[in-house]
Coordinates of C-alpha atoms in Angstrom, one line a residue:
Chain A
M1 CA -0.7 -17.1 -16.3
D2 CA 2.0 -16.0 -13.7
T3 CA 5.0 -17.3 -14.2
A4 CA 8.2 -16.5 -12.4
A5 CA 9.1 -14.0 -15.7
T6 CA 5.5 -12.2 -15.0
K7 CA 5.5 -12.2 -11.1
R8 CA 8.3 -9.9 -11.0
D9 CA 7.9 -6.2 -11.3
W10 CA 9.3 -4.3 -14.2
P11 CA 12.8 -2.5 -13.4
L12 CA 12.1 1.5 -11.7
W13 CA 13.5 4.4 -14.6
E14 CA 13.3 7.6 -13.1
V15 CA 11.9 10.2 -15.6
F16 CA 13.5 14.2 -16.3
I17 CA 12.0 16.6 -18.8
R18 CA 13.2 19.3 -20.5
S19 CA 10.6 22.1 -19.9
R20 CA 11.6 24.1 -22.9
G21 CA 14.9 24.4 -25.0
G22 CA 17.1 26.3 -22.8
L23 CA 16.1 24.3 -19.7
S24 CA 18.2 21.5 -17.6
H25 CA 16.5 18.8 -17.3
K26 CA 14.6 18.3 -14.0
H27 CA 13.4 15.0 -11.9
V28 CA 9.6 14.8 -12.2
G29 CA 9.1 11.0 -11.2
S30 CA 9.2 7.7 -12.0
V31 CA 7.4 4.7 -14.0
H32 CA 8.3 0.9 -14.7
A33 CA 9.6 -0.5 -17.9
P34 CA 10.6 -3.8 -19.4
D35 CA 13.2 -1.9 -21.8
P36 CA 14.7 1.7 -22.3
E37 CA 12.2 2.5 -25.3
L38 CA 9.1 1.8 -23.7
A39 CA 10.6 3.8 -20.5
I40 CA 10.4 6.2 -22.6
R41 CA 7.1 5.8 -24.3
H42 CA 5.8 5.3 -20.7
A43 CA 7.0 8.6 -19.8
R44 CA 5.7 10.2 -21.8
D45 CA 2.2 8.9 -21.3
V46 CA 2.5 9.1 -17.5
Y47 CA 4.5 13.1 -17.6
T48 CA 3.7 15.3 -20.8
R49 CA -0.2 14.9 -21.0
R50 CA 0.0 18.8 -21.0
M51 CA 2.4 19.9 -23.0
E52 CA 5.1 19.5 -20.0
G53 CA 8.3 19.2 -22.1
V54 CA 10.4 18.9 -25.4
S55 CA 12.7 16.6 -24.6
L56 CA 12.6 13.0 -21.9
W57 CA 15.5 11.2 -20.0
V58 CA 15.1 8.5 -18.2
V59 CA 17.4 6.6 -15.7
R60 CA 17.2 3.4 -14.6
S61 CA 17.0 4.0 -10.8
S62 CA 19.4 1.5 -9.7
D63 CA 21.9 3.4 -11.8
I64 CA 21.8 6.6 -9.5
V65 CA 24.0 7.4 -6.8
A66 CA 23.3 9.2 -4.0
S67 CA 24.7 11.0 -1.0
D68 CA 23.3 9.5 2.5
P69 CA 21.0 11.8 4.0
A70 CA 22.1 11.1 7.9
Q71 CA 25.8 12.4 6.5
A72 CA 24.1 15.4 5.4
G73 CA 26.2 17.5 8.2
E74 CA 29.3 16.3 7.6
M75 CA 29.2 16.2 3.7
F76 CA 28.2 19.6 3.4
E77 CA 29.9 21.5 6.4
P78 CA 32.7 22.6 3.8
A79 CA 30.7 25.2 1.8
E80 CA 28.3 26.4 5.4
S81 CA 31.6 27.4 7.2
K82 CA 33.2 29.0 4.4
V83 CA 30.9 32.1 4.1
Y84 CA 33.8 33.8 2.4
R85 CA 32.5 32.4 -0.7
H86 CA 29.8 35.0 -1.3
P87 CA 30.4 38.7 -2.4
T88 CA 28.9 40.1 0.5
F89 CA 31.1 39.3 2.6
Y90 CA 33.4 41.5 1.6
D91 CA 32.5 45.3 2.5
I92 CA 32.9 47.6 0.2
P93 CA 31.7 51.3 0.6
D94 CA 28.6 52.8 -1.2
I95 CA 30.8 55.2 -2.9
V96 CA 32.8 53.0 -4.8
K97 CA 30.5 51.7 -7.8
H98 CA 30.3 49.2 -10.5
I99 CA 31.8 46.4 -7.9
Chain B
M1 CA -10.4 11.4 -7.3
Y2 CA -9.4 10.5 -3.5
T3 CA -9.5 8.1 -1.0
T4 CA -11.6 8.0 2.1
E5 CA -9.6 7.1 5.7
L6 CA -11.2 3.5 5.8
S7 CA -8.6 1.5 7.9
K8 CA -8.2 1.3 11.0
S9 CA -5.5 -0.7 11.1
D10 CA -2.5 1.6 13.4
I11 CA -5.0 2.8 16.2
G12 CA -3.1 2.7 19.3
M13 CA 0.1 1.9 17.6
K14 CA 2.7 2.5 19.8
S15 CA 5.6 4.6 18.6
D16 CA 9.2 3.2 18.8
R17 CA 9.8 5.0 21.6
T18 CA 8.6 2.0 23.9
K19 CA 11.0 -0.6 22.5
S20 CA 13.3 -1.7 25.2
G21 CA 17.5 -2.5 25.0
P22 CA 20.1 -0.4 24.1
V23 CA 18.6 0.8 20.3
A24 CA 15.3 2.1 22.1
V25 CA 17.9 5.1 23.1
E26 CA 19.3 5.8 19.4
D27 CA 15.4 5.6 18.6
A28 CA 13.9 8.3 20.9
A29 CA 16.7 10.8 19.8
L30 CA 16.1 10.0 16.2
L31 CA 12.1 10.3 16.8
D32 CA 13.1 13.3 18.4
A33 CA 14.6 14.7 15.8
F34 CA 11.9 13.6 13.5
E35 CA 9.1 15.1 15.3
A36 CA 10.9 18.2 15.4
R37 CA 11.5 18.4 11.7
V38 CA 8.3 17.1 11.1
A39 CA 6.9 20.3 13.2
A40 CA 8.9 22.8 11.9
D41 CA 7.1 21.9 8.3
E42 CA 10.3 20.5 6.3
F43 CA 9.5 17.3 4.3
I44 CA 10.5 14.3 4.7
E45 CA 12.1 12.2 2.2
P46 CA 12.7 8.2 1.0
K47 CA 16.0 7.8 3.0
D48 CA 15.6 9.4 6.0
W49 CA 15.2 8.0 9.0
M50 CA 11.4 7.9 9.6
P51 CA 9.5 5.8 12.7
E52 CA 7.7 2.7 11.6
A53 CA 4.3 3.9 12.3
Y54 CA 4.7 6.7 10.2
R55 CA 5.9 4.5 6.9
R56 CA 2.8 1.9 8.1
T57 CA 0.4 4.8 7.7
L58 CA 1.8 6.5 4.7
V59 CA 1.8 3.5 2.7
R60 CA -1.8 2.8 3.7
Q61 CA -2.6 6.1 2.7
I62 CA -0.5 6.7 -0.8
S63 CA -2.0 2.4 -2.2
Q64 CA -5.3 3.1 -1.0
H65 CA -5.3 7.0 -2.6
A66 CA -3.8 4.9 -5.9
H67 CA -6.3 1.9 -5.9
S68 CA -9.0 4.8 -5.8
E69 CA -7.8 6.5 -8.9
I70 CA -7.3 3.0 -11.0
V71 CA -11.1 1.7 -9.5
G72 CA -12.4 5.2 -10.4
M73 CA -11.7 4.5 -14.0
L74 CA -14.4 2.4 -14.1
P75 CA -17.5 3.8 -13.4
E76 CA -16.5 6.5 -15.9
G77 CA -15.0 4.3 -18.3
A78 CA -18.5 2.5 -18.9
W79 CA -19.5 5.4 -20.6
L80 CA -16.7 6.2 -23.1
T81 CA -18.4 4.1 -25.8
R82 CA -22.0 6.0 -24.9
A83 CA -20.8 9.8 -24.3
P84 CA -23.4 12.2 -26.5
S85 CA -20.8 13.7 -29.1
L86 CA -17.1 13.3 -30.2
R87 CA -16.2 16.4 -28.1
R88 CA -17.7 14.8 -24.7
K89 CA -15.7 11.7 -25.9
A90 CA -12.7 12.7 -25.8
V91 CA -13.0 15.0 -23.1
L92 CA -14.1 11.9 -20.8
L93 CA -11.0 9.7 -22.1
A94 CA -9.1 12.1 -21.4
K95 CA -9.9 12.2 -17.9
V96 CA -9.6 8.7 -17.5
Q97 CA -6.2 8.8 -18.9
D98 CA -5.7 10.9 -16.1
E99 CA -7.0 9.1 -13.6
A100 CA -4.5 6.4 -14.7
G101 CA -1.8 8.7 -14.3
H102 CA -2.6 9.7 -10.8
G103 CA -2.6 6.3 -9.8
L104 CA 0.7 6.0 -11.5
Y105 CA 2.1 9.0 -9.6
L106 CA 0.9 7.6 -5.8
Y107 CA 2.0 4.0 -6.5
C108 CA 5.4 5.4 -7.1
A109 CA 4.8 7.5 -4.2
A110 CA 4.1 4.8 -2.1
E111 CA 7.0 2.4 -3.9
T112 CA 9.5 4.8 -1.9
L113 CA 9.0 3.8 1.4
G114 CA 9.4 -0.1 0.4
T115 CA 6.7 -1.6 -0.6
S116 CA 6.5 -3.2 -4.3
R117 CA 4.3 -2.1 -7.2
E118 CA 3.5 -6.3 -7.6
Q119 CA 2.3 -6.0 -3.9
M120 CA 0.0 -3.4 -4.2
T121 CA -1.6 -4.5 -7.1
E122 CA -1.6 -8.2 -5.9
A123 CA -3.8 -6.7 -3.0
L124 CA -6.1 -5.1 -5.0
N125 CA -6.8 -7.9 -7.0
A126 CA -7.3 -10.3 -4.2
G127 CA -9.7 -7.8 -2.5
K128 CA -7.7 -7.1 0.4
A129 CA -6.9 -3.5 -0.5
K130 CA -9.6 -0.8 0.2
Y131 CA -10.1 2.0 -2.2
S132 CA -13.1 4.5 -2.2
T133 CA -16.1 4.2 -1.4
I134 CA -17.5 6.1 -3.8
F135 CA -16.5 4.2 -6.7
N136 CA -19.0 1.1 -5.4
Y137 CA -21.6 3.0 -6.4
P138 CA -23.3 2.8 -10.5
T139 CA -23.5 5.3 -13.1
L140 CA -26.9 5.0 -14.0
T141 CA -27.1 8.0 -16.8
W142 CA -25.1 10.4 -18.4
A143 CA -25.8 13.0 -15.7
D144 CA -24.1 10.9 -13.4
I145 CA -20.7 11.7 -15.4
G146 CA -21.5 15.1 -14.8
A147 CA -22.2 14.2 -11.2
I148 CA -19.0 12.5 -10.7
G149 CA -17.2 15.4 -12.4
W150 CA -18.7 18.2 -10.6
L151 CA -19.5 16.5 -6.9
V152 CA -16.5 13.4 -6.8
D153 CA -13.5 15.5 -8.1
G154 CA -15.0 18.2 -6.4
A155 CA -14.8 16.5 -3.4
A156 CA -11.4 14.7 -4.3
I157 CA -10.3 18.5 -4.7
M158 CA -10.9 19.7 -1.4
N159 CA -9.3 17.1 0.1
Q160 CA -6.0 16.6 -1.9
V161 CA -5.2 20.6 -2.1
P162 CA -4.1 20.7 1.8
L163 CA -2.4 16.9 1.1
Q164 CA -0.1 19.4 -1.6
R165 CA 2.1 20.0 1.6
T166 CA 1.7 16.9 3.6
S167 CA 4.9 15.8 5.1
Y168 CA 6.0 13.5 2.8
G169 CA 7.9 14.5 0.1
P170 CA 7.2 12.4 -2.8
Y171 CA 3.3 11.9 -1.9
A172 CA 3.3 15.9 -1.7
R173 CA 4.8 16.1 -5.1
A174 CA 2.6 13.6 -6.4
M175 CA -0.2 16.0 -5.4
V176 CA 0.6 18.8 -6.8
R177 CA 0.9 16.8 -10.3
V178 CA -2.7 16.0 -9.8
C179 CA -4.0 18.8 -8.1
K180 CA -3.1 20.6 -11.1
E181 CA -4.8 18.2 -13.2
E182 CA -8.4 17.8 -11.6
S183 CA -9.3 21.5 -11.9
F184 CA -10.7 19.8 -15.5
H185 CA -11.9 17.3 -14.4
Q186 CA -14.7 19.5 -11.8
R187 CA -15.1 21.8 -14.9
Q188 CA -15.9 19.4 -17.3
G189 CA -18.8 17.7 -15.2
Y190 CA -20.1 21.1 -14.0
E191 CA -20.3 21.3 -17.6
I192 CA -22.1 18.6 -18.2
M193 CA -24.6 19.3 -15.4
M194 CA -25.2 23.1 -17.0
A195 CA -26.3 21.5 -20.2
M196 CA -28.1 18.9 -19.0
A197 CA -30.0 21.4 -16.3
N198 CA -30.7 23.8 -19.2
G199 CA -32.0 21.0 -21.7
T200 CA -35.3 19.3 -22.0
P201 CA -37.5 18.5 -18.8
A202 CA -36.2 15.3 -18.9
Q203 CA -32.7 15.7 -19.3
R204 CA -33.1 18.1 -15.7
E205 CA -34.9 15.4 -14.3
M206 CA -31.9 13.1 -14.6
A207 CA -29.5 15.5 -13.7
Q208 CA -31.5 16.0 -10.5
D209 CA -31.7 12.3 -10.1
A210 CA -27.8 12.2 -10.6
L211 CA -27.1 15.0 -7.7
N212 CA -29.9 12.9 -5.9
R213 CA -27.9 10.1 -5.6
W214 CA -24.7 11.4 -5.4
W215 CA -24.8 14.4 -3.1
W216 CA -24.7 11.8 0.1
P217 CA -21.9 9.2 -0.7
S218 CA -19.9 12.8 -2.0
L219 CA -20.1 13.6 1.6
M220 CA -19.2 10.4 2.7
M221 CA -16.1 10.9 0.4
F222 CA -14.5 12.8 3.6
G223 CA -14.6 9.9 5.5
P224 CA -16.3 9.1 9.3
P225 CA -16.6 11.9 11.5
D226 CA -13.8 13.4 13.8
E227 CA -15.0 12.1 17.1
N228 CA -14.8 8.5 15.1
S229 CA -11.7 9.3 13.5
P230 CA -9.0 8.2 16.0
N231 CA -6.2 8.4 13.5
T232 CA -6.5 12.1 12.8
A233 CA -5.1 13.2 15.7
Q234 CA -1.7 11.6 14.8
S235 CA -1.7 12.0 11.3
M236 CA -2.2 16.4 11.8
R237 CA 0.4 15.8 14.3
W238 CA 2.8 14.1 11.4
R239 CA 1.6 16.4 9.0
I240 CA 0.4 13.8 6.8
K241 CA -3.0 15.0 7.2
R242 CA -3.5 19.2 7.4
D243 CA -7.3 19.4 8.0
T244 CA -10.3 17.3 10.2
N245 CA -12.7 15.5 7.7
D246 CA -16.0 17.4 9.2
E247 CA -13.9 20.8 8.3
L248 CA -13.1 19.5 5.0
R249 CA -17.0 18.2 4.8
Q250 CA -17.9 21.7 5.4
K251 CA -15.9 23.6 3.4
F252 CA -17.6 21.5 0.7
V253 CA -20.6 22.0 1.2
D254 CA -20.5 25.8 1.2
I255 CA -18.7 25.8 -1.7
T256 CA -21.0 23.4 -3.8
V257 CA -24.8 24.4 -2.4
P258 CA -24.6 27.9 -4.3
Q259 CA -23.1 26.0 -7.9
A260 CA -26.5 23.9 -7.3
T261 CA -28.3 26.3 -6.9
Y262 CA -27.0 28.2 -9.9
L263 CA -28.6 25.1 -11.5
G264 CA -31.6 25.5 -10.7
L265 CA -31.2 22.0 -8.6
T266 CA -32.2 20.9 -5.4
V267 CA -29.5 19.6 -2.9
P268 CA -31.1 16.2 -1.3
D269 CA -31.2 17.6 2.4
A270 CA -34.4 18.6 3.9
D271 CA -32.2 19.8 6.7
L272 CA -30.0 21.6 5.0
T273 CA -30.1 25.6 5.9
W274 CA -27.9 28.7 6.4
N275 CA -26.7 29.3 9.7
D276 CA -26.3 33.0 9.7
E277 CA -24.4 33.1 13.0
T278 CA -21.8 30.5 11.8
G279 CA -21.7 32.1 8.8
R280 CA -21.7 28.4 7.0
H281 CA -24.7 25.9 6.0
D282 CA -26.3 23.2 8.5
Y283 CA -27.0 19.5 7.0
G284 CA -29.0 16.6 7.7
A285 CA -27.5 14.2 9.5
I286 CA -25.1 11.2 6.9
D287 CA -26.7 7.7 7.2
W288 CA -23.2 6.2 8.7
E289 CA -24.4 2.6 8.4
E290 CA -24.3 3.1 4.4
F291 CA -20.8 4.2 4.2
Y292 CA -19.4 1.6 6.4
A293 CA -21.0 -1.7 4.3
V294 CA -20.0 0.1 1.7
V295 CA -16.5 0.4 3.6
R296 CA -16.5 -3.4 4.3
G297 CA -17.5 -4.5 0.7
E298 CA -21.0 -4.0 0.3
G299 CA -21.5 -1.9 -2.2
P300 CA -24.0 -1.8 -4.8
V301 CA -21.4 -2.4 -7.1
A302 CA -18.6 -3.3 -5.3
K303 CA -18.0 -7.2 -6.8
E304 CA -18.5 -5.8 -10.2
R305 CA -15.7 -3.7 -9.6
M306 CA -13.1 -5.8 -8.6
K307 CA -14.1 -8.4 -11.1
A308 CA -13.3 -6.0 -13.8
R309 CA -10.3 -5.3 -12.2
R310 CA -9.5 -9.0 -12.2
E311 CA -10.1 -9.5 -15.7
A312 CA -7.8 -6.8 -16.7
W313 CA -4.7 -7.9 -15.6
A314 CA -5.3 -11.2 -16.3
E315 CA -6.0 -10.1 -20.0
G316 CA -3.4 -7.8 -19.9
A317 CA -1.0 -10.7 -18.8
W318 CA 0.1 -11.6 -22.7
V319 CA 1.2 -8.2 -23.0
R320 CA 3.4 -8.2 -20.0
E321 CA 4.5 -11.1 -21.3
A322 CA 5.4 -10.1 -24.6
A323 CA 7.3 -7.0 -23.4
Q324 CA 9.6 -8.8 -21.4
A325 CA 10.3 -11.9 -23.4
Y326 CA 11.4 -8.5 -25.9
E327 CA 13.5 -7.5 -23.5
A328 CA 15.0 -10.9 -22.3
K329 CA 15.9 -10.9 -26.3
R330 CA 17.7 -7.7 -26.8
A331 CA 19.3 -8.2 -23.1
A332 CA 20.7 -11.5 -24.9
R333 CA 21.3 -9.9 -28.1
L334 CA 23.7 -7.0 -26.5
A335 CA 25.4 -9.7 -24.4
A336 CA 26.5 -11.7 -26.9

């Protein structure tokens, strides 16, 4: 039976895994699921079959706001032109220690 | 598991450069920038500009690959209830579950290119989509499960390892996950072959028979010979493909023949010899007529496979409907 409801794909969720305590969650892929609870279950079955993690996050893909790759140049230029933010920018004689 | 390069629909397709009008100028600049990025081994990500032909080729290749993983569950699934021990059954179940997972990673990668899961599922169920020819051969004995893991997954690994560096980011990342899991598939298959090759004369005969039937179809998994694979040049330039079909096939033969020797089994190829000059094996002619017949859907169990997929989809409809009804109720309750 193909009703209007079943014709539609389930929403897409992005999956994030914390591989072990002390580390951040990291994006690993996505799953389709009708609701948050099933999204977690599907994420477990699809992405953690080999002890990949200790914690899962799922986020509706449509809720993610992303920067525009075409604008990456302008977007990240402020950091690129400010090399003085890096410690290696400064010349300190070798004789000076612990700095 | 892996998909064979099957469809040739993009042959001779012109690049976006040929478009006329003011758009062409911009496209040419974008195309040049794209080609330069790919040539520098940069990864292309979903929202990056890409030529339409690149997108189409990837959608075709990734969706065929995904379908192959899904259909690939069927030949092995048939043996889940007949595995000879609980250990073998648990292992086979884990392998089949992995194949489902691989299909899902790949469908998601294809979806980032603008095709929907629904479109891909419909194409497969309608018989419009291709999947690897290898799955249209039947699994007649338990030794076939060993031969599939050893040869079919072995060929798949050969094909997939270079794809971890394919230019499209989501595809490459899916391949990294797949390759990590695939090695277990091949080793469990080889272990089955070892058990049977060292078993009773009847088991040994079964192992040899499985090798006889799966050897040539496995070599065909690498796709048509290079001279008949006009897409290869473009796909390699775009780093969608990293090695030619014949290179990979040769590598597979060279690696697999000693493994057959260890089992004490004979590769069913009278022309197979070691070539001292090239340092590689020479092997006999492949029956490409058989390959193209299977691509056209004339494989021994092609109809059975499609029927099984359609039935599974139809029989799962009530689950999908129930899940959706539950979510609708939950959403209504939240809104109230």
